[in-house]
mmCIF file of C-alpha atoms in Angstrom:
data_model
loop_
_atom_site.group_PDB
_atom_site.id
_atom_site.type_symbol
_atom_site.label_atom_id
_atom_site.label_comp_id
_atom_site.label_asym_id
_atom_site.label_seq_id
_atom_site.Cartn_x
_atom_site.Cartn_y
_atom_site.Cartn_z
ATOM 1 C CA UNK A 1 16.034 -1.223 -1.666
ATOM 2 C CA UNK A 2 13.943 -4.490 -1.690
ATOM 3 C CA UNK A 3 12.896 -4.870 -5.119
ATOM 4 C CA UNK A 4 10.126 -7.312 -6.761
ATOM 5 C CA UNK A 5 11.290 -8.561 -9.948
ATOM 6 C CA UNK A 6 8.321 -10.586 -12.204
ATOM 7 C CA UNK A 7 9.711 -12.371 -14.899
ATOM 8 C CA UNK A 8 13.056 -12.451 -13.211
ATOM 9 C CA UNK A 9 14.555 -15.814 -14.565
ATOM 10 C CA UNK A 10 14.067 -14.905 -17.926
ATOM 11 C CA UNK A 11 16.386 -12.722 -20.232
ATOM 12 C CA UNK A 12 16.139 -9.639 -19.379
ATOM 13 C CA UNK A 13 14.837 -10.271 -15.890
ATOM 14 C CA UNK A 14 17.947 -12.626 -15.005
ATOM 15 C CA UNK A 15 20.486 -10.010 -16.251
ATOM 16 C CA UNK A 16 18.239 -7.481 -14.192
ATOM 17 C CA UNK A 17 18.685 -9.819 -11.034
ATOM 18 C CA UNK A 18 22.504 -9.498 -11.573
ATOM 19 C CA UNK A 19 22.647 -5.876 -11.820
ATOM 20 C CA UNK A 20 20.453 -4.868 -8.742
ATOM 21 C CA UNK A 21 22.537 -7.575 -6.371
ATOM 22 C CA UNK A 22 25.683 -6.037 -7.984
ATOM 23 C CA UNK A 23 24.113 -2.640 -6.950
ATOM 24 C CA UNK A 24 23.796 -4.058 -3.286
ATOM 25 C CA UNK A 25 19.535 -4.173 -3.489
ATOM 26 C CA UNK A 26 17.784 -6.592 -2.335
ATOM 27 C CA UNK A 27 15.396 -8.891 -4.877
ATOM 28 C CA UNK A 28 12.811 -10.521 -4.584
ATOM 29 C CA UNK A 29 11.868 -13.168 -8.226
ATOM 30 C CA UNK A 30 8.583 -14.684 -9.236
ATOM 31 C CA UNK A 31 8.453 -16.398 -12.358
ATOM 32 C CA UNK A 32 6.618 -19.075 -13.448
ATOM 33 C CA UNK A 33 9.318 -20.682 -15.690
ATOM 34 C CA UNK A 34 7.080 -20.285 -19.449
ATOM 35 C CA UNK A 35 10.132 -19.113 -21.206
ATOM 36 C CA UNK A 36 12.315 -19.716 -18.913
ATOM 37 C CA UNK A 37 14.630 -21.894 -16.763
ATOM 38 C CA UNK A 38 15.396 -22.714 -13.181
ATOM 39 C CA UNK A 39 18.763 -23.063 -13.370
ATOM 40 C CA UNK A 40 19.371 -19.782 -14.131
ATOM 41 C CA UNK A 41 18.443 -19.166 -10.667
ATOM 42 C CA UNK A 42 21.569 -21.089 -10.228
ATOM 43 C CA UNK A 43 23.481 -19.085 -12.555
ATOM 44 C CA UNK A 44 22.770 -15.916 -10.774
ATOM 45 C CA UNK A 45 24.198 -17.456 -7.921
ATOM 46 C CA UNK A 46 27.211 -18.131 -9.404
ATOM 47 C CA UNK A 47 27.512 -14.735 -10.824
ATOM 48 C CA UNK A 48 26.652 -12.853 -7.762
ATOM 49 C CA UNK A 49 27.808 -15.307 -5.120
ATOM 50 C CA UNK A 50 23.806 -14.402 -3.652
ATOM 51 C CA UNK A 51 20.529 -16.833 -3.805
ATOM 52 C CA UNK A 52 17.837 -14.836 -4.418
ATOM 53 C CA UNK A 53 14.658 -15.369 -3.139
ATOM 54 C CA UNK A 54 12.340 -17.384 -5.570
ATOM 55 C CA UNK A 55 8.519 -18.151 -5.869
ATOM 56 C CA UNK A 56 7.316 -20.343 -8.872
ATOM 57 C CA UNK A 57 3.967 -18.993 -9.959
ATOM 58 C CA UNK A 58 2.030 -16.802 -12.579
ATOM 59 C CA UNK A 59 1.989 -13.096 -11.539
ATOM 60 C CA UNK A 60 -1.942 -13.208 -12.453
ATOM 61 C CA UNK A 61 -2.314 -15.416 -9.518
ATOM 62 C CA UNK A 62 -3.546 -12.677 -6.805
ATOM 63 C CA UNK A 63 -3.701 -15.365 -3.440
ATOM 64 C CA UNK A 64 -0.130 -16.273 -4.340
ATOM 65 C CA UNK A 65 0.602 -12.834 -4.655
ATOM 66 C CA UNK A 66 -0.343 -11.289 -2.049
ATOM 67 C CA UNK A 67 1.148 -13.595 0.392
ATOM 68 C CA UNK A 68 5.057 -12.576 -1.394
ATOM 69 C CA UNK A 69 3.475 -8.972 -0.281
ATOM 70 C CA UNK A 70 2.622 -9.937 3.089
ATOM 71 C CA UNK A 71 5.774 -11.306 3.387
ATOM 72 C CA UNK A 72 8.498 -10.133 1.573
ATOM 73 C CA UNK A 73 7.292 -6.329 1.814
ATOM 74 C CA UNK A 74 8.850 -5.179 -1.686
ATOM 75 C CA UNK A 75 10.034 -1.314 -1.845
ATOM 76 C CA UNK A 76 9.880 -1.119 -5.556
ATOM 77 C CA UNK A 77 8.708 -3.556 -8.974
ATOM 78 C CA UNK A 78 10.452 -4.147 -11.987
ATOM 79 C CA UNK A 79 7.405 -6.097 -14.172
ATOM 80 C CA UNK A 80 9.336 -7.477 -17.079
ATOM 81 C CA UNK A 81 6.535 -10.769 -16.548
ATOM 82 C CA UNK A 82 4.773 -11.336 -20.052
ATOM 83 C CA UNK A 83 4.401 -12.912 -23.231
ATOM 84 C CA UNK A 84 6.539 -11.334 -25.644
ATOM 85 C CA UNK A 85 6.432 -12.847 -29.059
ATOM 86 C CA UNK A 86 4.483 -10.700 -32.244
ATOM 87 C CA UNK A 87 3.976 -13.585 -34.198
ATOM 88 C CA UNK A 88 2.459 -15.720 -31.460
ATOM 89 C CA UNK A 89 0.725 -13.207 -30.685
ATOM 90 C CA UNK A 90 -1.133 -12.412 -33.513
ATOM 91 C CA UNK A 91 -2.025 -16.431 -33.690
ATOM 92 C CA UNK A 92 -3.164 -16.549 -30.071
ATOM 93 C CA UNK A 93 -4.147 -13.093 -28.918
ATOM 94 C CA UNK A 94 -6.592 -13.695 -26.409
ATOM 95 C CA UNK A 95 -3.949 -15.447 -24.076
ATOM 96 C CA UNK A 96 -1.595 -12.407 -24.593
ATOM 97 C CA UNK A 97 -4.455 -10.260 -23.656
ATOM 98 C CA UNK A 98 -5.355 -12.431 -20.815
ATOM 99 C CA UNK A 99 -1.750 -12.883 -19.029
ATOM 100 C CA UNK A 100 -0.091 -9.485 -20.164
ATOM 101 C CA UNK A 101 -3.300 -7.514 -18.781
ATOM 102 C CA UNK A 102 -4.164 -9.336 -15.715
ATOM 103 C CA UNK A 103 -0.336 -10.064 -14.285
ATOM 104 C CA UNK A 104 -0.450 -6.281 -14.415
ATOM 105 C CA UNK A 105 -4.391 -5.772 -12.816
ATOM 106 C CA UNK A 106 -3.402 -7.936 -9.994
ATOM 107 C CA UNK A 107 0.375 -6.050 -9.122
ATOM 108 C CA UNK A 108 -1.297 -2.599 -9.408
ATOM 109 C CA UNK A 109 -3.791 -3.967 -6.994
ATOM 110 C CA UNK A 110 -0.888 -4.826 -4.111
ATOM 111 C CA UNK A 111 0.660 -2.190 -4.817
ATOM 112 C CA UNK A 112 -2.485 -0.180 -3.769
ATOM 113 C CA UNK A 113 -2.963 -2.589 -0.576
ATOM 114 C CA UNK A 114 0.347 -3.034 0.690
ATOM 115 C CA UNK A 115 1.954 0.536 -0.624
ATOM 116 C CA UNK A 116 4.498 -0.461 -2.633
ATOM 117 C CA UNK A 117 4.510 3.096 -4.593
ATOM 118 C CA UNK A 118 7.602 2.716 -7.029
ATOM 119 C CA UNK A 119 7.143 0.514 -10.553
ATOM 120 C CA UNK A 120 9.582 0.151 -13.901
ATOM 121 C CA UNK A 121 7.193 -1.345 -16.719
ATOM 122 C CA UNK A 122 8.502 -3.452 -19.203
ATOM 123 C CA UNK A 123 6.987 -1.361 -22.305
ATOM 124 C CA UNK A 124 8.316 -1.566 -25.910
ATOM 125 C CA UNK A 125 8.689 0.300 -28.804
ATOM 126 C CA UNK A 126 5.422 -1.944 -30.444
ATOM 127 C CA UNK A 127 3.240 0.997 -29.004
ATOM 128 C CA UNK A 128 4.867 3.574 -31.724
ATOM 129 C CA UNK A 129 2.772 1.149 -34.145
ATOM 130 C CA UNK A 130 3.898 1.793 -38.163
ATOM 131 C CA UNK A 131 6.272 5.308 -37.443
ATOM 132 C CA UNK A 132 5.659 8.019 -39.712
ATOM 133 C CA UNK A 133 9.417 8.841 -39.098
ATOM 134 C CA UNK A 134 12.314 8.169 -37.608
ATOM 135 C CA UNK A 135 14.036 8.228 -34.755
ATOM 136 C CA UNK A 136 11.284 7.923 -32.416
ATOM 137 C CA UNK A 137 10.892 10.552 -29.642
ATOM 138 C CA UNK A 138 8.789 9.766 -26.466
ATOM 139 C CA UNK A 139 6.664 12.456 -28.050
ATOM 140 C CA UNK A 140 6.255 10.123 -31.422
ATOM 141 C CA UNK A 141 2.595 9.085 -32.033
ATOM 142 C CA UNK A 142 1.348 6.058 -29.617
ATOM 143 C CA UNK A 143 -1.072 4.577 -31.993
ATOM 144 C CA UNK A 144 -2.686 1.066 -32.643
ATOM 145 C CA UNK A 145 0.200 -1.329 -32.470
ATOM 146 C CA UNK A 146 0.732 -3.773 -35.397
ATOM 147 C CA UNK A 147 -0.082 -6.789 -33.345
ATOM 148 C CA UNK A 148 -1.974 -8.125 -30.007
ATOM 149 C CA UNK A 149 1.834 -8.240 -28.321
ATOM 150 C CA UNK A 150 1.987 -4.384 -29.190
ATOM 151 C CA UNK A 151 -1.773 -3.516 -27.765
ATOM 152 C CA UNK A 152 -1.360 -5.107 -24.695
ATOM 153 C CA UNK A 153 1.635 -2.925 -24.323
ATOM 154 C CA UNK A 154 -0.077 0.427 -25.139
ATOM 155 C CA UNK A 155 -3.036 -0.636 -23.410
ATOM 156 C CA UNK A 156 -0.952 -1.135 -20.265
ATOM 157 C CA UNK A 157 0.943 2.112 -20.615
ATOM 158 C CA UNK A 158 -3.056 3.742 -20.676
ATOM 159 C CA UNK A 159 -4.009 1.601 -17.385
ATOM 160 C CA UNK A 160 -0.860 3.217 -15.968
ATOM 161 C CA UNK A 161 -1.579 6.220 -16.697
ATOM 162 C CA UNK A 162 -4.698 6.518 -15.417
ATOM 163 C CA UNK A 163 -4.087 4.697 -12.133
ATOM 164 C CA UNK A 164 -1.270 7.579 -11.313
ATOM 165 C CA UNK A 165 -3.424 9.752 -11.866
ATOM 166 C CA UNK A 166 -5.845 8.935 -8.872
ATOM 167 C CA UNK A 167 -2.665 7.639 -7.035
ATOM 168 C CA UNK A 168 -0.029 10.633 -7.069
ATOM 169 C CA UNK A 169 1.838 8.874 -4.431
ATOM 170 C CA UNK A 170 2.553 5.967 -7.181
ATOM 171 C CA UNK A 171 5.739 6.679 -9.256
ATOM 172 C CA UNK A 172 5.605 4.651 -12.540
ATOM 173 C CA UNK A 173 8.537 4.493 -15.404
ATOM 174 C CA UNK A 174 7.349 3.078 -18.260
ATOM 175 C CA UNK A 175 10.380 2.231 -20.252
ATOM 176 C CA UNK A 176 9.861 1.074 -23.936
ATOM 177 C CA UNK A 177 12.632 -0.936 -25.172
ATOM 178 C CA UNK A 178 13.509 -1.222 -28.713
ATOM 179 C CA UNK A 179 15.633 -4.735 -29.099
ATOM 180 C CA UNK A 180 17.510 -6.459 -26.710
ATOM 181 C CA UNK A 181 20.505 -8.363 -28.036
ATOM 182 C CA UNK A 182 23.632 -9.783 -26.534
ATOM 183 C CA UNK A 183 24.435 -11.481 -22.766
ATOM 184 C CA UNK A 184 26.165 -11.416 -19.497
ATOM 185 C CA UNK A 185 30.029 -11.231 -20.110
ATOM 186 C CA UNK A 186 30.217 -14.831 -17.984
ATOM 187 C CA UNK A 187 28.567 -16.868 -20.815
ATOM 188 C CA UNK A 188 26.103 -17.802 -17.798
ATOM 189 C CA UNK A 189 22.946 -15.555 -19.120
ATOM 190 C CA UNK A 190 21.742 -14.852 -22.392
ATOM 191 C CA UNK A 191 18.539 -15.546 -24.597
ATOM 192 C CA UNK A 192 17.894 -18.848 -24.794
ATOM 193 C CA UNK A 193 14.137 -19.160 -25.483
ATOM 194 C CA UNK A 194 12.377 -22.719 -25.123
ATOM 195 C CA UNK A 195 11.504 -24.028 -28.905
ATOM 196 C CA UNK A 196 12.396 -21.998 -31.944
ATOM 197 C CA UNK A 197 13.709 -18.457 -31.131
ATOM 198 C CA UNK A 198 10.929 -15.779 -32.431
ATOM 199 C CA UNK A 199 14.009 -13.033 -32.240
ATOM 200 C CA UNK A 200 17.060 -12.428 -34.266
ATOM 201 C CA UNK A 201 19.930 -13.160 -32.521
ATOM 202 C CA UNK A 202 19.033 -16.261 -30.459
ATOM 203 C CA UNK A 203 18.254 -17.624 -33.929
ATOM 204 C CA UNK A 204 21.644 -16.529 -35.414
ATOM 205 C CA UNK A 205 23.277 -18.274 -32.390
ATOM 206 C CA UNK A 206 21.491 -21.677 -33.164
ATOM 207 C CA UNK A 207 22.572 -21.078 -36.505
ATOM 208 C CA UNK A 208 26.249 -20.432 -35.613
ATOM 209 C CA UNK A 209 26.656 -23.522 -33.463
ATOM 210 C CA UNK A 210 25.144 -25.752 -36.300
ATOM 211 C CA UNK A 211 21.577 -26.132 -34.196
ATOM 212 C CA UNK A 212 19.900 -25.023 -37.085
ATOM 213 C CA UNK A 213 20.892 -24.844 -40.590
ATOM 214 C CA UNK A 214 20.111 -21.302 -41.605
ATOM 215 C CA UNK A 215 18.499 -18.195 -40.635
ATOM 216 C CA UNK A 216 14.969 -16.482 -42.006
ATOM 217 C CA UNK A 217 14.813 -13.120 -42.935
ATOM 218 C CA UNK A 218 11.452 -12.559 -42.993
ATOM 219 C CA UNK A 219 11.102 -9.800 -46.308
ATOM 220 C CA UNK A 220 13.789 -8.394 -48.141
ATOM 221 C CA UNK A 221 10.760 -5.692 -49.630
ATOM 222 C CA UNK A 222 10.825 -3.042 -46.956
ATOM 223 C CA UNK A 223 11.673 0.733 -47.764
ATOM 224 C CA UNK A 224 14.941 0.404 -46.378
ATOM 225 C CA UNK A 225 18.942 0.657 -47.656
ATOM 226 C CA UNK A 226 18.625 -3.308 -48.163
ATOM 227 C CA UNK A 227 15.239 -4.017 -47.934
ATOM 228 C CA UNK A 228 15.070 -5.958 -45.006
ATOM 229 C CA UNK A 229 13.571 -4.380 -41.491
ATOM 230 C CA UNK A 230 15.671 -1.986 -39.391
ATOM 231 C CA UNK A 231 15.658 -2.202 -35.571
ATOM 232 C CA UNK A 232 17.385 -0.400 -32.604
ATOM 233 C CA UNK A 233 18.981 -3.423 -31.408
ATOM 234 C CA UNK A 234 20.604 -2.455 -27.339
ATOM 235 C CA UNK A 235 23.008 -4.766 -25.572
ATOM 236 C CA UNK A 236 20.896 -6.199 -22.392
ATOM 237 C CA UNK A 237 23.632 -4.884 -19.980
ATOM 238 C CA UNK A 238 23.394 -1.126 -21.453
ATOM 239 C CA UNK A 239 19.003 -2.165 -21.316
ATOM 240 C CA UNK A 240 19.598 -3.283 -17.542
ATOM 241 C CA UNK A 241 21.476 -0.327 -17.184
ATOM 242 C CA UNK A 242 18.599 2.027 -17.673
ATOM 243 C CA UNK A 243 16.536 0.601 -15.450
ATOM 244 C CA UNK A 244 18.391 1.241 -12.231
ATOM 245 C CA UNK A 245 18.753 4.421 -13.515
ATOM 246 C CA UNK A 246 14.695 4.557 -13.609
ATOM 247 C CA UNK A 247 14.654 3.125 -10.333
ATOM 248 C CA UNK A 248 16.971 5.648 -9.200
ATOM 249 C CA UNK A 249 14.666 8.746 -10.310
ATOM 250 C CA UNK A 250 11.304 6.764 -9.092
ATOM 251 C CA UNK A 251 13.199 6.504 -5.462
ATOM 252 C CA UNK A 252 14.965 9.957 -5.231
ATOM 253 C CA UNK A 253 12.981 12.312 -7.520
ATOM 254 C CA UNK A 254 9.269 10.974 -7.241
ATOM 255 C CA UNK A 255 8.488 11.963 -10.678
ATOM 256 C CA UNK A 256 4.907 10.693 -10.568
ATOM 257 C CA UNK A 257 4.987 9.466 -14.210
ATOM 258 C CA UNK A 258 7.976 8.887 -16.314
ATOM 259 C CA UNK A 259 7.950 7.744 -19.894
ATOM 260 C CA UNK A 260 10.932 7.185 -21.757
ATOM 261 C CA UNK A 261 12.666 5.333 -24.707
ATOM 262 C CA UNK A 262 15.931 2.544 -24.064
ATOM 263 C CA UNK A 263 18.063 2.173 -27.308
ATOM 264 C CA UNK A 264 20.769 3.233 -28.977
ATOM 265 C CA UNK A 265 19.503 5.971 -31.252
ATOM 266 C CA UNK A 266 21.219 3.891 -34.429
ATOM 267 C CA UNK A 267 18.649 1.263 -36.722
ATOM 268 C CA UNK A 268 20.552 -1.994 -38.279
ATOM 269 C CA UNK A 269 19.048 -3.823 -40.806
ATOM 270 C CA UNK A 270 18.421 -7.534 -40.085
ATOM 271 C CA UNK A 271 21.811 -8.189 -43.104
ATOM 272 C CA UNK A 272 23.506 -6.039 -41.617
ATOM 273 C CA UNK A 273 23.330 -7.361 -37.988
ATOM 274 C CA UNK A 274 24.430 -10.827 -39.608
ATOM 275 C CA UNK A 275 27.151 -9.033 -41.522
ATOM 276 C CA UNK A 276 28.201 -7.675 -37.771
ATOM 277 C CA UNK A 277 27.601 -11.606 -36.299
ATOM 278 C CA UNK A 278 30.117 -13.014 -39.190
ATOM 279 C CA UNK A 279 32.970 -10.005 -38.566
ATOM 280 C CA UNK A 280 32.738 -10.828 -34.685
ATOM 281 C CA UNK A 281 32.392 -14.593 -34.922
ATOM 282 C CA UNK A 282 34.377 -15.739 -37.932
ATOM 283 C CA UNK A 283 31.147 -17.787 -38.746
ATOM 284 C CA UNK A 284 29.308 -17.448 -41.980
ATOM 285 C CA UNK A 285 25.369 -17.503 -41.119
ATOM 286 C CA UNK A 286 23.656 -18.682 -44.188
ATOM 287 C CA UNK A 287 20.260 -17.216 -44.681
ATOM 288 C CA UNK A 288 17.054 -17.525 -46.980
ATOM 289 C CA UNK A 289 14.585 -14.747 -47.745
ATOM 290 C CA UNK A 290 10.853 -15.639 -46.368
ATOM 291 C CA UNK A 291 7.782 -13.962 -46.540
ATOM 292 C CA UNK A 292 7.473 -10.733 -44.248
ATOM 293 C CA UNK A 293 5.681 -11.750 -40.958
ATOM 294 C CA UNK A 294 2.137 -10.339 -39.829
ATOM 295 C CA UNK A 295 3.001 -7.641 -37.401
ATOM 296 C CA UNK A 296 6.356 -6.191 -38.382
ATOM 297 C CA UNK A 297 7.130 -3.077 -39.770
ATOM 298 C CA UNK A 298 9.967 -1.828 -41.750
ATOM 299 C CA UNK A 299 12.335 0.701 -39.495
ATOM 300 C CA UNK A 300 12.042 1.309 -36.076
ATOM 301 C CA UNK A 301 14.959 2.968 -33.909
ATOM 302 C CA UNK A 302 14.461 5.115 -31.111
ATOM 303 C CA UNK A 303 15.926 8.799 -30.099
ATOM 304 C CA UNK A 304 18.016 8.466 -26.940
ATOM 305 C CA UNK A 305 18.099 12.175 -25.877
ATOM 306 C CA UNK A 306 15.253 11.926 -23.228
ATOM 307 C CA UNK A 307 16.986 9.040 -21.537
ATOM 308 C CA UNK A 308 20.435 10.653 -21.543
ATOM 309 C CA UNK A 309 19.784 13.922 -20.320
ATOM 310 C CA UNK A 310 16.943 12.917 -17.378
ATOM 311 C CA UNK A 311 18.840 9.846 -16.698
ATOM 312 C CA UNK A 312 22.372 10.202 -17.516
ATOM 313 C CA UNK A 313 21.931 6.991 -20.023
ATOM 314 C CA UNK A 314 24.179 5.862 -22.682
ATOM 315 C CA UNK A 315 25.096 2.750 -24.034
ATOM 316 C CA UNK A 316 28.213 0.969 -23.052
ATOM 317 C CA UNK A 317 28.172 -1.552 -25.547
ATOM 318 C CA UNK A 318 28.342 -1.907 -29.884
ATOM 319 C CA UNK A 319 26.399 -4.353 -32.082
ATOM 320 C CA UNK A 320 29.725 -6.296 -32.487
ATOM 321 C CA UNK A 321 29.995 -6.060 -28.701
ATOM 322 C CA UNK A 322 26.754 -8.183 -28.596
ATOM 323 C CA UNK A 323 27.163 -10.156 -31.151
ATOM 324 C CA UNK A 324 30.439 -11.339 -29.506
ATOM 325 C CA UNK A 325 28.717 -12.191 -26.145
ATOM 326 C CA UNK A 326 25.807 -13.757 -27.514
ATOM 327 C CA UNK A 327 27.451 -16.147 -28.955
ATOM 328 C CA UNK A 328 30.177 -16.708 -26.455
ATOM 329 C CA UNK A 329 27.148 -17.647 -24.635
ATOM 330 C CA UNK A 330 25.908 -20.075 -27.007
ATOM 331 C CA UNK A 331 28.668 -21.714 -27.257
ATOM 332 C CA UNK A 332 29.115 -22.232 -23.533
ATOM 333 C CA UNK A 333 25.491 -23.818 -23.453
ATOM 334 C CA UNK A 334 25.761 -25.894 -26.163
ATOM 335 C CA UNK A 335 28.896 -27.303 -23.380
ATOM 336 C CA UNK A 336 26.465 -27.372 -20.883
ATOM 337 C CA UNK A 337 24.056 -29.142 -22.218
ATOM 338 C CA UNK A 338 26.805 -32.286 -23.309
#
């Protein structure tokens, strides 16, 4: 299958890239290097011994886009393209209004020109807003999100919704993710955000290999065992995973729409994930207690039964497991980069 992939140099695009080549598809990246890096066009390379074809521009671009449609002819999209950080989000919400909403207007617009009829959205578990309990079920409440990151997410899951409706030939997975940790076994992938990392473990990393000095928790208040905030926190690979899995069900089942949850059914607080980081590293990762951040809430893991029995999902990989690679692949950029 020829597959589109937006967003495909960054984290969980790259790994992506890896896993469909390794599954013998054919991809297709356009990225526009934000939070990202070219090299790691490079580093796919080197993993998969294939170049993939790459265009540098912003999805919301429609000329540019339609002439990779014209050309290229894409049998499926995997739209992991967006801005993706809460907190940034809530201080500059028009622009992740403005890219997250129209990167998605203009693809569901080729896809209606040039029938491309198969799409795996990048959704996350921000559309659950505050739970009322956990785990959540795809059946949970979708309700106002707790920041502009989250909306565009749920508002994007509505557009979706709709437009498969009036286009029953379209078959759409809308995959919400919980939290993505960990990185490609090689060293050559992982999270390495430009600036200071908004997410957990990339900070722990920079932490562990003396880049920065300590690590925030942001509130040690919550209504949890320790008091800090509880995530579902999925190694990428075992995240990748489940989306050629969605793939697989959009191609061979036509399901029309398809909702479902990616995690590992399990919450860790954010101590306990650096309690995990120290046993797997040997590294103690000092940390001070901050304010809570705008936009967070306090537990948030997901149930993994949908996924398992429509899919056949289930994680490969433990916390340790990603603690281990992500910083095996710190380490090996902080070489790189000497």
């Amino acid at each position: 299958m020829k597959v589109l992939v937006t967003g495909g140099l960054g984290f969980i695009g790259s790994h992506m890239c890896v896993s469909l080549i390794e599954n013998h598809d054919e991809i297709v990246i356009i990225d526009n290097l934000y939070n990202s890096k070219i090299d790691v066009l490079n580093r796919i390379e080197a993993i998969t011994k294939v170049r993939p074809t790459f265009y540098q521009f912003d999805v919301q671009d429609v000329n540019r886009l339609e002439e990779v449609f014209k050309k290229e002819k894409p049998e499926a999209i995997i739209h992991f393209a967006g801005y993706k950080a809460v907190g940034e989000s809530v201080a500059k919400p028009l622009m992740y209004y403005e890219n997250n909403l129209d990167s998605t207007f203009a693809l569901l617009k080729m896809m209606e020109k040039h029938g491309c009829n198969n799409l795996v959205f990048s959704s996350s578990a921000t559309v659950y807003g505050v739970p009322k309990e956990v785990p959540l079920t795809e059946d949970s409440p979708v309700q106002s999100a707790t920041s502009p990151y989250g909306e565009t997410k749920l508002m994007i899951e509505r557009i979706l919704t709709d437009v498969q409706k009036v286009h029953p030939e379209f078959n759409i997975a809308i995959l919400r993710y919980f939290n993505p940790v960990g990185a490609h076994k090689s060293g050559l992938l992982g999270e390495d955000p430009n600036g200071i990392p908004n997410n957990l473990m990339p900070y722990i990393n920079k932490v562990a290999v003396g880049e920065l000095d300590h690590l925030n928790v942001f509130g040690d208040d919550y209504s949890t065992e320790d008091g800090t905030g509880v995530r579902d926190y999925i190694h990428v690979v075992d995240l990748v995973k489940g989306h050629l899995l969605a793939l697989k069900k959009l191609s061979e089942e036509k399901p029309g729409l398809f909702i479902c949850n990616l995690g590992t059914g399990k919450g860790t607080s954010v101590l306990e994930m650096v309690k995990a980081y120290e046993k797997a590293t040997g590294i103690k990762i000092p940390y001070e207690i901050k304010p809570r951040r705008p936009g967070d809430v306090a537990e948030n893991y997901a149930s993994t039964e949908k996924a398992k029995k429509e899919m056949g999902f289930t994680c490969d990989y433990t916390i340790l497991d990603a603690c281990k690679d992500g910083y095996h692949f710190q380490v090996e950029e902080e070489k790189r980069r000497k």
